[in-house]
Every structure is written in structure tokens, then in C-alpha cells.
């Protein structure tokens, strides 16, 4: 019989840090929830709780609207870390 993989428990980084508000202008805080192509990562990968994941999504969408984070990245020119150029 095949053994099940055991994954480590993921914890919400915002709950542990006791953050009260996620500011859309704080790109360093938001980059943990973005993939290398600037897509919003799901809860199962980041470990965020439902409440904080919803707040992160709203903050990322606001940052995109203010042009702090791009909407899309060119698929042919993927960078290792999108935040190194800033």
C-alpha cells in the first residue's frame, strides 16, 4: 500500500505577525502572495486564512489598479524574481 505524503502545516503569516491592515502600497508584504508571473497564489499554497486571503486579494487588485503591480507578464520573458528590478 502506498504511503501518504505528509506536508508540513502552513500558517498564516499575517495572523502570526498580528497585522491589522494590509496596505496596497506595501509591495514587500504583497509579494509573498504573488507568483513569478504576478498571479495571485491560492490559499493552499500560501497558508493564509480565509479572512487574510480575501484582504490580500483586495490589496493586490488595488495595487494593480494604481500601477504598482503589473496585470500580466510576457510569457516569453519570465523573470526569476519580479521585484529585483525595483
PDB file of C-alpha atoms in Angstrom:
ATOM      1  CA  UNK A   1       0.000   0.000   0.000  1.00  0.00           C
ATOM      2  CA  UNK A   2       1.322   3.441  -0.910  1.00  0.00           C
ATOM      3  CA  UNK A   3       2.134   5.792   1.915  1.00  0.00           C
ATOM      4  CA  UNK A   4       0.511   9.206   2.025  1.00  0.00           C
ATOM      5  CA  UNK A   5       2.716  12.236   1.674  1.00  0.00           C
ATOM      6  CA  UNK A   6       2.890  14.294   4.820  1.00  0.00           C
ATOM      7  CA  UNK A   7       3.012  18.001   4.267  1.00  0.00           C
ATOM      8  CA  UNK A   8       4.094  20.481   6.873  1.00  0.00           C
ATOM      9  CA  UNK A   9       1.366  22.621   8.358  1.00  0.00           C
ATOM     10  CA  UNK A  10       1.236  26.049   6.777  1.00  0.00           C
ATOM     11  CA  UNK A  11       0.493  29.002   8.972  1.00  0.00           C
ATOM     12  CA  UNK A  12      -0.985  32.344   8.076  1.00  0.00           C
ATOM     13  CA  UNK A  13       1.891  34.845   8.098  1.00  0.00           C
ATOM     14  CA  UNK A  14      -0.478  37.748   8.744  1.00  0.00           C
ATOM     15  CA  UNK A  15      -2.063  36.146  11.800  1.00  0.00           C
ATOM     16  CA  UNK A  16       1.345  35.271  13.247  1.00  0.00           C
ATOM     17  CA  UNK A  17       2.660  38.794  12.678  1.00  0.00           C
ATOM     18  CA  UNK A  18      -0.541  40.256  14.199  1.00  0.00           C
ATOM     19  CA  UNK A  19      -1.049  42.574  11.239  1.00  0.00           C
ATOM     20  CA  UNK A  20      -4.135  44.750  11.499  1.00  0.00           C
ATOM     21  CA  UNK A  21      -4.226  46.143   7.966  1.00  0.00           C
ATOM     22  CA  UNK A  22      -2.699  45.172   4.629  1.00  0.00           C
ATOM     23  CA  UNK A  23      -1.652  48.290   2.758  1.00  0.00           C
ATOM     24  CA  UNK A  24      -1.765  48.040  -1.027  1.00  0.00           C
ATOM     25  CA  UNK A  25       1.279  50.346  -1.232  1.00  0.00           C
ATOM     26  CA  UNK A  26       3.457  47.890   0.713  1.00  0.00           C
ATOM     27  CA  UNK A  27       4.684  45.739  -2.184  1.00  0.00           C
ATOM     28  CA  UNK A  28       7.107  43.760   0.019  1.00  0.00           C
ATOM     29  CA  UNK A  29       4.218  42.376   2.047  1.00  0.00           C
ATOM     30  CA  UNK A  30       2.175  41.508  -1.040  1.00  0.00           C
ATOM     31  CA  UNK A  31       4.967  39.769  -2.953  1.00  0.00           C
ATOM     32  CA  UNK A  32       4.642  36.630  -0.813  1.00  0.00           C
ATOM     33  CA  UNK A  33       1.203  36.052  -2.282  1.00  0.00           C
ATOM     34  CA  UNK A  34       2.240  36.526  -5.918  1.00  0.00           C
ATOM     35  CA  UNK A  35       3.787  34.003  -8.287  1.00  0.00           C
ATOM     36  CA  UNK A  36       6.687  34.753 -10.642  1.00  0.00           C
ATOM     37  CA  UNK A  37       4.165  35.848 -13.263  1.00  0.00           C
ATOM     38  CA  UNK A  38       2.327  38.111 -10.802  1.00  0.00           C
ATOM     39  CA  UNK A  39      -0.630  35.780 -10.386  1.00  0.00           C
ATOM     40  CA  UNK A  40      -2.339  35.633  -7.012  1.00  0.00           C
ATOM     41  CA  UNK A  41      -1.383  32.382  -5.309  1.00  0.00           C
ATOM     42  CA  UNK A  42      -4.154  30.287  -3.728  1.00  0.00           C
ATOM     43  CA  UNK A  43      -4.627  29.747  -0.004  1.00  0.00           C
ATOM     44  CA  UNK A  44      -3.484  26.147  -0.119  1.00  0.00           C
ATOM     45  CA  UNK A  45      -0.033  27.284  -1.276  1.00  0.00           C
ATOM     46  CA  UNK A  46       0.412  30.402   0.838  1.00  0.00           C
ATOM     47  CA  UNK A  47      -1.216  29.081   4.010  1.00  0.00           C
ATOM     48  CA  UNK A  48      -3.244  32.245   4.560  1.00  0.00           C
ATOM     49  CA  UNK A  49      -6.511  32.070   6.425  1.00  0.00           C
ATOM     50  CA  UNK A  50      -9.686  32.887   4.502  1.00  0.00           C
ATOM     51  CA  UNK A  51     -10.016  36.322   6.066  1.00  0.00           C
ATOM     52  CA  UNK A  52      -6.464  37.358   5.240  1.00  0.00           C
ATOM     53  CA  UNK A  53      -6.507  35.816   1.764  1.00  0.00           C
ATOM     54  CA  UNK A  54      -9.520  37.957   0.876  1.00  0.00           C
ATOM     55  CA  UNK A  55      -7.780  41.065   2.197  1.00  0.00           C
ATOM     56  CA  UNK A  56      -4.604  40.238   0.273  1.00  0.00           C
ATOM     57  CA  UNK A  57      -6.610  39.810  -2.932  1.00  0.00           C
ATOM     58  CA  UNK A  58      -8.257  43.202  -2.491  1.00  0.00           C
ATOM     59  CA  UNK A  59      -4.898  44.848  -1.761  1.00  0.00           C
ATOM     60  CA  UNK A  60      -3.285  43.260  -4.838  1.00  0.00           C
ATOM     61  CA  UNK A  61      -6.164  44.349  -7.041  1.00  0.00           C
ATOM     62  CA  UNK A  62      -5.872  47.907  -5.708  1.00  0.00           C
ATOM     63  CA  UNK A  63      -2.116  47.897  -6.294  1.00  0.00           C
ATOM     64  CA  UNK A  64      -2.692  46.711  -9.855  1.00  0.00           C
ATOM     65  CA  UNK A  65      -5.206  49.470 -10.415  1.00  0.00           C
ATOM     66  CA  UNK A  66      -2.673  52.050  -9.161  1.00  0.00           C
ATOM     67  CA  UNK A  67       0.007  50.507 -11.466  1.00  0.00           C
ATOM     68  CA  UNK A  68       2.240  49.387  -8.595  1.00  0.00           C
ATOM     69  CA  UNK A  69       1.990  45.759  -9.754  1.00  0.00           C
ATOM     70  CA  UNK A  70       1.524  44.759 -13.409  1.00  0.00           C
ATOM     71  CA  UNK A  71      -1.531  42.830 -14.509  1.00  0.00           C
ATOM     72  CA  UNK A  72       0.332  40.437 -16.795  1.00  0.00           C
ATOM     73  CA  UNK A  73       3.885  39.409 -17.589  1.00  0.00           C
ATOM     74  CA  UNK A  74       5.137  38.494 -21.031  1.00  0.00           C
ATOM     75  CA  UNK A  75       5.117  34.688 -21.170  1.00  0.00           C
ATOM     76  CA  UNK A  76       8.266  34.544 -23.263  1.00  0.00           C
ATOM     77  CA  UNK A  77      10.257  36.789 -20.955  1.00  0.00           C
ATOM     78  CA  UNK A  78       9.722  35.353 -17.473  1.00  0.00           C
ATOM     79  CA  UNK A  79      11.996  36.775 -14.794  1.00  0.00           C
ATOM     80  CA  UNK A  80      13.211  34.871 -11.764  1.00  0.00           C
ATOM     81  CA  UNK A  81      12.019  37.459  -9.270  1.00  0.00           C
ATOM     82  CA  UNK A  82       9.833  40.325 -10.484  1.00  0.00           C
ATOM     83  CA  UNK A  83      10.739  42.521  -7.502  1.00  0.00           C
ATOM     84  CA  UNK A  84      14.520  42.653  -8.089  1.00  0.00           C
ATOM     85  CA  UNK A  85      14.267  45.399 -10.695  1.00  0.00           C
ATOM     86  CA  UNK A  86      12.577  47.817  -8.305  1.00  0.00           C
TER      87      UNK A  86
END
